[in-house]
Short mmCIF file of C-alpha atoms and ligand atoms in Angstrom, two decimals:
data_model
loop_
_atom_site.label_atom_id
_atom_site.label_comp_id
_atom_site.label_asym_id
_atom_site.label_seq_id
_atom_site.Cartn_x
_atom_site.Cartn_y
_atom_site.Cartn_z
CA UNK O 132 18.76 5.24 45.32
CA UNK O 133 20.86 7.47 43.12
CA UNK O 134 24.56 7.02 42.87
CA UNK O 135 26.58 9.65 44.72
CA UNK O 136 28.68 10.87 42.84
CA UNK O 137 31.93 12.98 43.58
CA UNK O 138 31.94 16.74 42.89
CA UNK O 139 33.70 18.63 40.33
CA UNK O 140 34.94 22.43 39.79
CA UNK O 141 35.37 23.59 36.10
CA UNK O 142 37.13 26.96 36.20
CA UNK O 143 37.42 28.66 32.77
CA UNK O 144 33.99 28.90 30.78
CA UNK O 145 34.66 29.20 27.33
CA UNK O 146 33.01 27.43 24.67
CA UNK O 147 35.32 24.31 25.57
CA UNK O 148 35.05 25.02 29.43
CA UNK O 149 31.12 25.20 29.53
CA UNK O 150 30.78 21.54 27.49
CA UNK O 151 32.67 19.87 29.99
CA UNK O 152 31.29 21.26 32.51
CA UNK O 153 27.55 20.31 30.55
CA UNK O 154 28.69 16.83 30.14
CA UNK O 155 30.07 16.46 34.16
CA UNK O 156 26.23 17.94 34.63
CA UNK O 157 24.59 15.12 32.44
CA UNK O 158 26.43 12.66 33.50
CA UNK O 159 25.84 13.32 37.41
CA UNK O 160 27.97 14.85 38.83
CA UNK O 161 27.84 18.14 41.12
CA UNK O 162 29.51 20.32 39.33
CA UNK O 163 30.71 24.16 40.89
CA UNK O 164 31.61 26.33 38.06
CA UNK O 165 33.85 29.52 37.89
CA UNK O 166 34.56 32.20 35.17
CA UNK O 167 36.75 34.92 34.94
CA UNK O 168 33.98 37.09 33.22
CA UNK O 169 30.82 35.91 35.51
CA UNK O 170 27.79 36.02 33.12
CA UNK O 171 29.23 32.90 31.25
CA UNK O 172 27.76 30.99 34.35
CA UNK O 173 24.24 31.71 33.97
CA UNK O 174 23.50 28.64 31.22
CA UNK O 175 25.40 26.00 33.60
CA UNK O 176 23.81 27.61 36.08
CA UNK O 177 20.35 26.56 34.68
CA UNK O 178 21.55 22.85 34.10
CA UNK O 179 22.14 22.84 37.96
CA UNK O 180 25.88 23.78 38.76
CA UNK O 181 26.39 25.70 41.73
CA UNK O 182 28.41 29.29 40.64
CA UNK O 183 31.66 30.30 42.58
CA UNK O 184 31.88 33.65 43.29
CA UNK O 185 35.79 33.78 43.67
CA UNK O 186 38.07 30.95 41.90
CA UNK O 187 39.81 29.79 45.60
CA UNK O 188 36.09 29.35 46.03
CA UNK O 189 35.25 26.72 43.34
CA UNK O 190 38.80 25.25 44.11
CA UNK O 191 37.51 24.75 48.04
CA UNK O 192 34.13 22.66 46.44
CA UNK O 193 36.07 19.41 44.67
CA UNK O 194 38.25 17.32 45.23
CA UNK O 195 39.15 17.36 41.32
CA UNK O 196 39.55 20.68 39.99
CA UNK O 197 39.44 21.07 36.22
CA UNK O 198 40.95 24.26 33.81
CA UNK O 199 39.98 25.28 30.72
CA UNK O 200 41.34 28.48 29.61
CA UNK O 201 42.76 30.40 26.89
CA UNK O 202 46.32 29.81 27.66
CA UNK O 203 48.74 27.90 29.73
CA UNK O 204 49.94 32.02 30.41
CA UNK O 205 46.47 32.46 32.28
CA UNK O 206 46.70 29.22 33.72
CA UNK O 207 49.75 30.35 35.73
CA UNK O 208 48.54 33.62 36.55
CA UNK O 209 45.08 32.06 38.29
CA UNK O 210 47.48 29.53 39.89
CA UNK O 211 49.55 32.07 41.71
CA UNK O 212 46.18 33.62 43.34
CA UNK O 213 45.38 29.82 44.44
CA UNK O 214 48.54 29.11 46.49
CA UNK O 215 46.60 27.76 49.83
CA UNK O 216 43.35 26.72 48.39
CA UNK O 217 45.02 23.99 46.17
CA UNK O 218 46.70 21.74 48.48
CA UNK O 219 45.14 18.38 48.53
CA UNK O 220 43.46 18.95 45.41
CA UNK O 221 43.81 17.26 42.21
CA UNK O 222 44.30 19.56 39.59
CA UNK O 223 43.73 18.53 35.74
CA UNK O 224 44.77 21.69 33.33
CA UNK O 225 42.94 21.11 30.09
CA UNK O 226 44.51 24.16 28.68
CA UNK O 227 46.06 24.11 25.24
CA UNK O 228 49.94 24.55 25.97
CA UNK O 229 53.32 22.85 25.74
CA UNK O 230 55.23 20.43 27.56
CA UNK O 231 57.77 22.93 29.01
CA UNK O 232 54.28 25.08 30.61
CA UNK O 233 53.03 21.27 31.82
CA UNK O 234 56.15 20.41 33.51
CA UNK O 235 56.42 24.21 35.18
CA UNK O 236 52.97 24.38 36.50
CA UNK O 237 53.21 20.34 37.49
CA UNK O 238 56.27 21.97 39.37
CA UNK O 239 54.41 24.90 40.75
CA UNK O 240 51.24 22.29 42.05
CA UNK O 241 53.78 19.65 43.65
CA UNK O 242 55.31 22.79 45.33
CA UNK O 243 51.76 23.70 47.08
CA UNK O 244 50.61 20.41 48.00
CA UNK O 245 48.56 19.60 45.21
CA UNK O 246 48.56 16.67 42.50
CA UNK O 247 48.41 17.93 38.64
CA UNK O 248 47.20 16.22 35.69
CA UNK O 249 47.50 17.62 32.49
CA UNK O 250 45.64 17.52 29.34
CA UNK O 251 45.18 17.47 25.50
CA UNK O 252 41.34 17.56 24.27
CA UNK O 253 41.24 15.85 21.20
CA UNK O 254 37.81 16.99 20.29
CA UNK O 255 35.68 20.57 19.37
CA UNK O 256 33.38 21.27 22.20
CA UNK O 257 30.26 19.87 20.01
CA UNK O 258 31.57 15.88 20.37
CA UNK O 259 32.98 16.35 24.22
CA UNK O 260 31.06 13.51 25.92
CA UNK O 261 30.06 11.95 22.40
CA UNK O 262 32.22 8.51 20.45
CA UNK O 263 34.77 10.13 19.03
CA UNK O 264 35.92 12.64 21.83
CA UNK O 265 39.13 12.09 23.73
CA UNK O 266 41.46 13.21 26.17
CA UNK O 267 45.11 12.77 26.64
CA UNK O 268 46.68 13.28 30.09
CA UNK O 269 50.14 12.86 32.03
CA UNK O 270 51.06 13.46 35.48
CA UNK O 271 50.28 12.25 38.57
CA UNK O 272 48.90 8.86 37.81
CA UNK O 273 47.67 8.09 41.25
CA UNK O 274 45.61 10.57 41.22
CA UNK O 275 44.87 9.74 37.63
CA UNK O 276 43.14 6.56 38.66
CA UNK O 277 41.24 7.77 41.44
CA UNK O 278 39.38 10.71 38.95
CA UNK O 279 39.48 8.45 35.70
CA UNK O 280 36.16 8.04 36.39
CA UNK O 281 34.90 11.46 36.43
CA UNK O 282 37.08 12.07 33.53
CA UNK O 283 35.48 9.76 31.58
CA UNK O 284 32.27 11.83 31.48
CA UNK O 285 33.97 13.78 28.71
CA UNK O 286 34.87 10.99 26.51
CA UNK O 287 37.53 8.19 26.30
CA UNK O 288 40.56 8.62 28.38
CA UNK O 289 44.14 7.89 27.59
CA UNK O 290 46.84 7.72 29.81
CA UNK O 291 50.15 9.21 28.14
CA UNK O 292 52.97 8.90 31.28
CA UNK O 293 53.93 10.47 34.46
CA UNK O 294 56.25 12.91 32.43
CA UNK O 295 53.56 15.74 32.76
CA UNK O 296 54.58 17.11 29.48
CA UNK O 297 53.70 13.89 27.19
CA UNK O 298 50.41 14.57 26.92
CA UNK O 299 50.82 18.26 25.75
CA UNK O 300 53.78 16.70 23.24
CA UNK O 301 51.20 14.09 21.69
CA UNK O 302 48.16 16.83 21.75
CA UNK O 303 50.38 19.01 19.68
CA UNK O 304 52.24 16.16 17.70
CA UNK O 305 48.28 15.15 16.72
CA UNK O 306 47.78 18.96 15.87
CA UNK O 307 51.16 19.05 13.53
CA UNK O 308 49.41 15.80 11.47
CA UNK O 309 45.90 18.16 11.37
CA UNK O 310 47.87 21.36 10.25
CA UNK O 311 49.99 19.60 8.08
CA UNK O 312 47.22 18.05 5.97
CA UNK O 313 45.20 20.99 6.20
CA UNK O 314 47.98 23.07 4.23
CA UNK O 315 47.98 20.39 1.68
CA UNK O 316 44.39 20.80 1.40
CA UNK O 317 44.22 24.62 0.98
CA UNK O 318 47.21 24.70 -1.36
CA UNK O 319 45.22 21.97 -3.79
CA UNK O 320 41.78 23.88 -3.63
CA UNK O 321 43.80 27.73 -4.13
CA UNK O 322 45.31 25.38 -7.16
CA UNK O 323 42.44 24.21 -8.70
CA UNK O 324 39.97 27.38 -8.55
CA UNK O 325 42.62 29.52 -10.46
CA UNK O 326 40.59 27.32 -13.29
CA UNK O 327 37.43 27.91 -11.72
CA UNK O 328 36.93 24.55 -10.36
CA UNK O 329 35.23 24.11 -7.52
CA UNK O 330 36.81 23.05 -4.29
CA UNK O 331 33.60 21.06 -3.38
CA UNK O 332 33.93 18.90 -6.89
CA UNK O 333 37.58 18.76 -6.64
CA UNK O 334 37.24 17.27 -2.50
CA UNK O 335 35.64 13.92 -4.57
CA UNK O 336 38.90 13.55 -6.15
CA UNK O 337 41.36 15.08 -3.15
CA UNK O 338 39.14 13.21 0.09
CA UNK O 339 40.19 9.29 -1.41
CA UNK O 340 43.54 10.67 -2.41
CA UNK O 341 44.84 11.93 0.87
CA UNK O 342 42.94 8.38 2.44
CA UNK O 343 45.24 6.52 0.76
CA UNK O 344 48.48 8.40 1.14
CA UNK O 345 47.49 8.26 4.95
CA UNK O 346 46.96 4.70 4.81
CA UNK O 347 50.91 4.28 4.03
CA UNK O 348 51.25 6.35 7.85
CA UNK O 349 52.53 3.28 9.59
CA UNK O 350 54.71 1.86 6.87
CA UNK O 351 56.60 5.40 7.31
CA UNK O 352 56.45 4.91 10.83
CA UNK O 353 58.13 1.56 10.59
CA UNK O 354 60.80 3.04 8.48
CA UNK O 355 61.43 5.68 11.02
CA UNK O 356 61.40 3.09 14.25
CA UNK O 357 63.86 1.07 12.75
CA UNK O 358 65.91 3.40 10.51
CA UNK O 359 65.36 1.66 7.48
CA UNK O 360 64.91 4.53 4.76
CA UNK O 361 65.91 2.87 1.58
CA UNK O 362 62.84 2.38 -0.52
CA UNK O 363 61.43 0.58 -3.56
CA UNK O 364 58.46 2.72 -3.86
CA UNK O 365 59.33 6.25 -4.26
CA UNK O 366 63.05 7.62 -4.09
CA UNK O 367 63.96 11.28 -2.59
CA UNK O 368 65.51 12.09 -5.61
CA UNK O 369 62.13 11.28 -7.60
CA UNK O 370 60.32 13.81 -5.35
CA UNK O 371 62.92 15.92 -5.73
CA UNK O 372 63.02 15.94 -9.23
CA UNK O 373 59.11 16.14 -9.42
CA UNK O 374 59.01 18.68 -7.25
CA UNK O 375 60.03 21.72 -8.49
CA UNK O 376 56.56 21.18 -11.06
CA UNK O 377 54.73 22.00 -7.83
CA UNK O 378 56.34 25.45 -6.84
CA UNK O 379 56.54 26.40 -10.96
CA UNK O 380 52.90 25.47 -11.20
CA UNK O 381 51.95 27.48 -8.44
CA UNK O 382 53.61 30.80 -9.70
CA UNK O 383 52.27 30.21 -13.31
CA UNK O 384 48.82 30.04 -11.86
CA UNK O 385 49.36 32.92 -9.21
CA UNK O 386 49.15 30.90 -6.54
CA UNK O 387 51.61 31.07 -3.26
CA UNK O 388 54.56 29.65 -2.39
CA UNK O 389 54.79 29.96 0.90
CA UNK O 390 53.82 26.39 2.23
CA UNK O 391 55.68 24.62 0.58
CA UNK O 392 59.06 26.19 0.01
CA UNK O 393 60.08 24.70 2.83
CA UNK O 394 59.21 21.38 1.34
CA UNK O 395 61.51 21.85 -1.48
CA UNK O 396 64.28 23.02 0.90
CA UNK O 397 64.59 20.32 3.16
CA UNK O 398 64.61 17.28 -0.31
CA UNK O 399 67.40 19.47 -1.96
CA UNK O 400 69.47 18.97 1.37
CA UNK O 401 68.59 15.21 1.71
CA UNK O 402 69.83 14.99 -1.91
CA UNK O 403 73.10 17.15 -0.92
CA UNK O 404 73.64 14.75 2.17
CA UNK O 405 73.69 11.81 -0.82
CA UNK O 406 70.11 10.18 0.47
CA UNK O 407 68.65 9.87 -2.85
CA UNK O 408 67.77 6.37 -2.78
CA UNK O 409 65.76 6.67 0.31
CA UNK O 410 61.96 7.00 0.95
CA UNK O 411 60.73 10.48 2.61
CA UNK O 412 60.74 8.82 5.96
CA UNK O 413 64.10 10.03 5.43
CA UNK O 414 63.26 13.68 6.36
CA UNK O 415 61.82 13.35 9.73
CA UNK O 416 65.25 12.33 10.89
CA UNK O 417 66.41 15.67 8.64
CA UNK O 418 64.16 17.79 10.78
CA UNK O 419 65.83 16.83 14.38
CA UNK O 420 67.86 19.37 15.58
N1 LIG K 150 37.45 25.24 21.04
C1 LIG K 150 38.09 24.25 20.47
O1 LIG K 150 37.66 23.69 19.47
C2 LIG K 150 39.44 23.72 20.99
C3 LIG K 150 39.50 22.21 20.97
C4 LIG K 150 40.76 21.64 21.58
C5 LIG K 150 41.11 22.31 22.90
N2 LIG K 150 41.04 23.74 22.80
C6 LIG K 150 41.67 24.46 23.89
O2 LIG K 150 40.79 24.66 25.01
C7 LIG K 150 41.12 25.88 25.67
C8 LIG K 150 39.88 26.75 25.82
O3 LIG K 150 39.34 26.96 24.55
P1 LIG K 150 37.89 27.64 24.35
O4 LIG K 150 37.39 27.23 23.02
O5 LIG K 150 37.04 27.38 25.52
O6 LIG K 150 38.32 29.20 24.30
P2 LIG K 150 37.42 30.48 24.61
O7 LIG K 150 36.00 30.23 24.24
O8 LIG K 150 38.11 31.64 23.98
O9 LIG K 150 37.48 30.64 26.21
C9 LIG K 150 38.65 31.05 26.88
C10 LIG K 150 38.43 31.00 28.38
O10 LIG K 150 39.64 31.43 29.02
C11 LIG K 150 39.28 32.46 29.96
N3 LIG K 150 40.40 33.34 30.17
C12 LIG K 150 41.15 33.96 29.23
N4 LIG K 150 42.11 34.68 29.81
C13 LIG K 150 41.98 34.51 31.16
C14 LIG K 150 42.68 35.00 32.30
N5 LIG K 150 43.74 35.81 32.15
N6 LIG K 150 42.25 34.61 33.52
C15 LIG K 150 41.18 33.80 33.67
N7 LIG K 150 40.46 33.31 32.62
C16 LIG K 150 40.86 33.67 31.39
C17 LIG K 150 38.09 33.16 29.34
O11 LIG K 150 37.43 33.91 30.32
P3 LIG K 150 36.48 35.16 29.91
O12 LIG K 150 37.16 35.88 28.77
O13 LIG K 150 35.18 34.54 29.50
O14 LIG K 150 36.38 35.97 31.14
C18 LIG K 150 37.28 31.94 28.84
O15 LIG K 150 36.61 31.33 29.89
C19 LIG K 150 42.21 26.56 24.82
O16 LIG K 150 43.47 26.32 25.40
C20 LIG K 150 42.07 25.87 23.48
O17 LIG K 150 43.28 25.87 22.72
C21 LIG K 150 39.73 24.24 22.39
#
């Protein structure tokens, strides 16, 4: 006998929309799809999910009712056409957004009768249901429980808090570390191929670098828990005085500024505020407002 399993709706059909509605499909689950744009259906359609002609119509079909769109912006306009088809419903928003949007449209769903989970994908659509995929959500946490099983057809789950903002704050907290290193990155390969070396050759000497330096993550982090900044390893005023070789480098070779500027701004006030003999855990506690 086959399992039965509960239905889902997947409203937004983007590239991110249509994998997890593909990997609801594969794993089982009767899944009614909706897009703003309708054609986007027709491949889902093919794997077996049933198409919605309206969205208050897909919302009507499951008990869990998952978003995927652009922006939290469009989020809150499709909400406002859903006012009486949402009560009842549990409502996960997988939209990228931030934890002020989470908290308004968590707002918005309690106001209608309707419990809302919200999400961060930490994945590209091509690993959703695969080992390294995962989700973070906040919110209702009842109704958390009850769907964490459907939810887990798109990879591992992790439960953040009933603030309905935390799991926007860690999605984009995660994305700061990505963008972060990825500025790093594409300053050292614009470096290196004003001398016509390769960015692929110079990645065998970069990729073990920036391994190790990450490596060191939690030390920081233990520095920054507890407050501790002093440091026998390297002082702000020895990146401070090193430096200024990056930036000079830079506009010998023609290359920008612009990334890290800032950089050099906020060690020239630590040193100013007399924190020289600390470590560079130092600045995150410069960067709170
Ligand atoms: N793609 C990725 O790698 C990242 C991974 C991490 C999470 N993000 C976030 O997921 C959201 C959706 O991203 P996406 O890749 O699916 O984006 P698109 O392929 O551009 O699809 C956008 C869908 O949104 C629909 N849409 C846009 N505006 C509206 C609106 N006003 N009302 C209703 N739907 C709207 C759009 O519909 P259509 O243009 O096809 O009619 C698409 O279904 C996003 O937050 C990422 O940051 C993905």
């Amino acid at each position: 006998m086959p399992e039965n399993k509960p239905p889902v709706s997947v409203l937004g059909l983007g590239m991110m929309g249509t994998a997890l509605a593909a990997a609801f499909l594969k794993a089982g689950y009767p899944v009614t799809v909706w897009n703003r744009s309708s054609a986007k259906t027709g491949p889902l359609v093919a794997q077996g999910a049933l198409p919605a002609k309206t969205a208050a119509e897909a919302v009507a079909d499951s008990p869990l009712v998952v978003f995927c769109l652009l922006t939290n912006d469009n989020v809150e306009e499709l909400f406002a056409t859903l006012p009486e088809a949402v009560a009842g419903k549990t409502l996960v928003n997988l939209t990228n957004g931030t934890p002020a949007q989470a908290r308004d449209l968590a707002a918005w769903a309690a106001k209608h009768g309707a419990h809302y989970i919200d999400g961060g994908i930490m994945a590209v659509p091509q690993m959703i249901a695969g080992p390294h995929a995962y989700v973070l959500y906040s919110g209702d946490e009842q109704a958390y429980e009850t769907h964490r099983p459907t939810l887990a057809a798109l990879g591992g789950t992790k439960w953040t808090g009933t603030d309905p903002g935390l799991a926007a704050l860690q999605d984009l907290a995660l994305l700061t570390g990505m963008y972060g290193m990825l500025m790093g990155v594409l300053q050292a390969f614009a470096l290196v191929r004003t001398e016509n070396i390769p960015a692929t050759e110079f990645s065998e000497l970069l990729v073990p670098w920036i391994g190790a330096m990450l490596a060191g993550a939690p030390e920081l982090g233990k520095a920054i828990d507890s407050g501790q900044h002093l440091t026998d390893v390297s002082s702000l005023a020895v990146s401070q005085a090193a430096f200024p070789n990056l930036l000079n480098t830079f506009r010998d070779q023609g290359v920008s500024t612009e990334f890290f500027e800032p950089f050099q701004a906020i060690l020239d006030r630590a040193i100013e505020q007399g924190y020289e003999a600390d470590g560079l855990s130092r600045l995150a506690d410069l960067l709170k407002k």
